[in-house]
PDB file of C-alpha atoms in Angstrom:
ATOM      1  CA  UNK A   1       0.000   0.000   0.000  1.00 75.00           C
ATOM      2  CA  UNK A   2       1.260   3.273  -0.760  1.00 77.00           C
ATOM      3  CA  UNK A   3       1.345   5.826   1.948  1.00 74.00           C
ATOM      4  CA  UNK A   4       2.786   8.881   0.170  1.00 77.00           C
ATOM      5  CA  UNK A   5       5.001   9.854  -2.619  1.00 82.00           C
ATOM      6  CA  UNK A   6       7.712   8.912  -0.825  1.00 87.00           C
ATOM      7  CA  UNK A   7       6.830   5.378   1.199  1.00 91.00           C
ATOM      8  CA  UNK A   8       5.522   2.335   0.451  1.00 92.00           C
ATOM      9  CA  UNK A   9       4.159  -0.618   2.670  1.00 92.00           C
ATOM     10  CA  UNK A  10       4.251  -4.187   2.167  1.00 94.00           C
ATOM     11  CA  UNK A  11       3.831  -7.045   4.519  1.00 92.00           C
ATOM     12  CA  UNK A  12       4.227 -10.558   4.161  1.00 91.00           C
ATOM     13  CA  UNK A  13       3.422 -13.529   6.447  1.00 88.00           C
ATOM     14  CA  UNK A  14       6.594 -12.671   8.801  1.00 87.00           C
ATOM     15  CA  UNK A  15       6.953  -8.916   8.092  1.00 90.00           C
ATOM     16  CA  UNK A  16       5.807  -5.703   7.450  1.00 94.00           C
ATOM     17  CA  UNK A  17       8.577  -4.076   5.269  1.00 96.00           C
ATOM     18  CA  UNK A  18       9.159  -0.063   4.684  1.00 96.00           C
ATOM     19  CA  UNK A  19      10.221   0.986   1.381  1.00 96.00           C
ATOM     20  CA  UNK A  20      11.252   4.624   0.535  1.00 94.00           C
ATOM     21  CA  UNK A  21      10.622   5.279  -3.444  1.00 94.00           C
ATOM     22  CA  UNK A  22      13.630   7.280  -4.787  1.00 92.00           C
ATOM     23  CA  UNK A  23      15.064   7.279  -8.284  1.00 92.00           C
ATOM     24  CA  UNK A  24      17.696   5.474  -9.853  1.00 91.00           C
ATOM     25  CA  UNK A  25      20.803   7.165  -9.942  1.00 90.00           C
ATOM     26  CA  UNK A  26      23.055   4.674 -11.338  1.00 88.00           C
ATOM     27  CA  UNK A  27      22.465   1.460 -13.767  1.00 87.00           C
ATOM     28  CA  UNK A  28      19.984   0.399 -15.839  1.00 89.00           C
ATOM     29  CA  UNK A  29      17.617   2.039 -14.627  1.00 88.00           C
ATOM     30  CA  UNK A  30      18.771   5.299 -14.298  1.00 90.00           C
ATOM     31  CA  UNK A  31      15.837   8.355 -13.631  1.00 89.00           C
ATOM     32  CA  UNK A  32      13.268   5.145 -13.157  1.00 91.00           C
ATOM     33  CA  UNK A  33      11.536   5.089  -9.673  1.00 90.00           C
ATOM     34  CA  UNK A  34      13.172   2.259  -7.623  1.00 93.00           C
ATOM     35  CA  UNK A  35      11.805   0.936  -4.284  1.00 93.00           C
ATOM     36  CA  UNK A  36      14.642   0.606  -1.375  1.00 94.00           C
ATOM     37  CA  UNK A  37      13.212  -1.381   2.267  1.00 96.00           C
ATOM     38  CA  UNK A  38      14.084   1.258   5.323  1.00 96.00           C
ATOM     39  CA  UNK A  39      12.381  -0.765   7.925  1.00 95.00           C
ATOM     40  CA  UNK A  40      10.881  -4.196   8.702  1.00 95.00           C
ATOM     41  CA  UNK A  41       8.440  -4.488  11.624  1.00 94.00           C
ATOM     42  CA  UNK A  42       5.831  -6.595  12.728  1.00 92.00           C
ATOM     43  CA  UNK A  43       2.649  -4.722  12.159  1.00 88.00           C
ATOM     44  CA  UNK A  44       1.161  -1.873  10.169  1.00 85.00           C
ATOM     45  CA  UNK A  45       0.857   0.059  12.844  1.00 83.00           C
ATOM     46  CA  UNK A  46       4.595  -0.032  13.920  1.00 88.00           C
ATOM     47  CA  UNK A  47       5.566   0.731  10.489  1.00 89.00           C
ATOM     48  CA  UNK A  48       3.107   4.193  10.179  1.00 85.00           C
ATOM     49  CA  UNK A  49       5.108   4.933  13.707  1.00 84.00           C
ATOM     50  CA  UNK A  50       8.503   4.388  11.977  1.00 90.00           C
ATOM     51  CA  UNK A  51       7.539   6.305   8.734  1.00 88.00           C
ATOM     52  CA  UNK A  52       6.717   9.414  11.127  1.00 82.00           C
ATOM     53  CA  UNK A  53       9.694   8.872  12.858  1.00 83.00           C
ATOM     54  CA  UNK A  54      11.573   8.480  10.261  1.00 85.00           C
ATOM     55  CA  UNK A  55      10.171  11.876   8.600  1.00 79.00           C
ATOM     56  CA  UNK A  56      10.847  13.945  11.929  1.00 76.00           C
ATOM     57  CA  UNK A  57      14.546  13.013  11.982  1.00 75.00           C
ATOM     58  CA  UNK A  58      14.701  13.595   8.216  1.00 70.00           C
ATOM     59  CA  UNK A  59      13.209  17.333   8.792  1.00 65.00           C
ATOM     60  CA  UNK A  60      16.426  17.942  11.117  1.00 70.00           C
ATOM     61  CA  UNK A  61      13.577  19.754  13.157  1.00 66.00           C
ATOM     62  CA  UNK A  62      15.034  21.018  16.623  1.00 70.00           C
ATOM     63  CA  UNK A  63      12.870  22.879  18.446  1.00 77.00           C
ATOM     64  CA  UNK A  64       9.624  20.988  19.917  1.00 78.00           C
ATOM     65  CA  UNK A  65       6.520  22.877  18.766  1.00 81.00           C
ATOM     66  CA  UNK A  66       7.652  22.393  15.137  1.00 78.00           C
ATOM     67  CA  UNK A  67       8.204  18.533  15.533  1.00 78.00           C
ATOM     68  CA  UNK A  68       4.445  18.324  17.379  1.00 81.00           C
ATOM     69  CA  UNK A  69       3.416  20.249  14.564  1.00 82.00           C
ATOM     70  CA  UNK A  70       4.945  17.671  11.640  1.00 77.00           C
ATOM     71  CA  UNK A  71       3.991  14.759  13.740  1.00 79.00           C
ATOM     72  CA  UNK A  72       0.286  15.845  14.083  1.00 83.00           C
ATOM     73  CA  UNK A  73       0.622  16.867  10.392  1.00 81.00           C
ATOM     74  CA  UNK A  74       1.896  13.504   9.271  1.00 76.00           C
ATOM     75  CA  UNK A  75      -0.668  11.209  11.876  1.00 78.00           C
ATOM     76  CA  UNK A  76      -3.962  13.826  10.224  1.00 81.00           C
ATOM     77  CA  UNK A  77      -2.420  12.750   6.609  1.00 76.00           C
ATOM     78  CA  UNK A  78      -2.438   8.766   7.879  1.00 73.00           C
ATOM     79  CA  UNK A  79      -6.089   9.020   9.578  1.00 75.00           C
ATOM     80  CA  UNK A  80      -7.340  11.186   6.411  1.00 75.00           C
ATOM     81  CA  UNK A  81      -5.850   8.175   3.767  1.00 67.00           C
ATOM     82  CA  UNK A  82      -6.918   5.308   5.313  1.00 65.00           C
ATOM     83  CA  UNK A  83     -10.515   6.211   6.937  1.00 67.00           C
ATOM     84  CA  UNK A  84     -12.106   4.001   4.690  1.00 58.00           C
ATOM     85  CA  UNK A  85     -10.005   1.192   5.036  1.00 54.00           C
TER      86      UNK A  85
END
């Protein structure tokens, strides 16, 4: 299932895998979308908390309004997607 433009989610009988979608910068495939796993966890719900996670680091976000801001932000955008799921 695709969470965003930039994550994807997957899950198997053992594991539910992150992927980040980036481009191809080298090979073959070179400017093609390529899918790399960040994360493997055992439920959904673990991986929506790493994705967030993941984001907030990523922002290099210091002071702690802003990161409640972008974590409220990014759980709204989750709740919003998948409210008829």
């Amino acid at each position: 299932m695709k969470l965003n433009e930039r994550y994807l989610i997957e899950s198997d009988k053992l594991n539910v895998t992150v992927y980040e979608i980036t481009v191809a910068k080298e090979g073959k495939r070179v400017g093609e979308p390529i899918k790399k796993a960040v994360g493997y966890l055992t439920t959904v719900e673990q991986a929506y908390k790493f994705v967030v996670d993941r984001e907030i680091k990523g922002t290099g976000m210091t002071d702690f309004k802003t990161i409640m801001s972008k974590i409220n932000e990014l759980n709204e955008y989750i709740k919003e997607e998948f409210k008829n799921e």
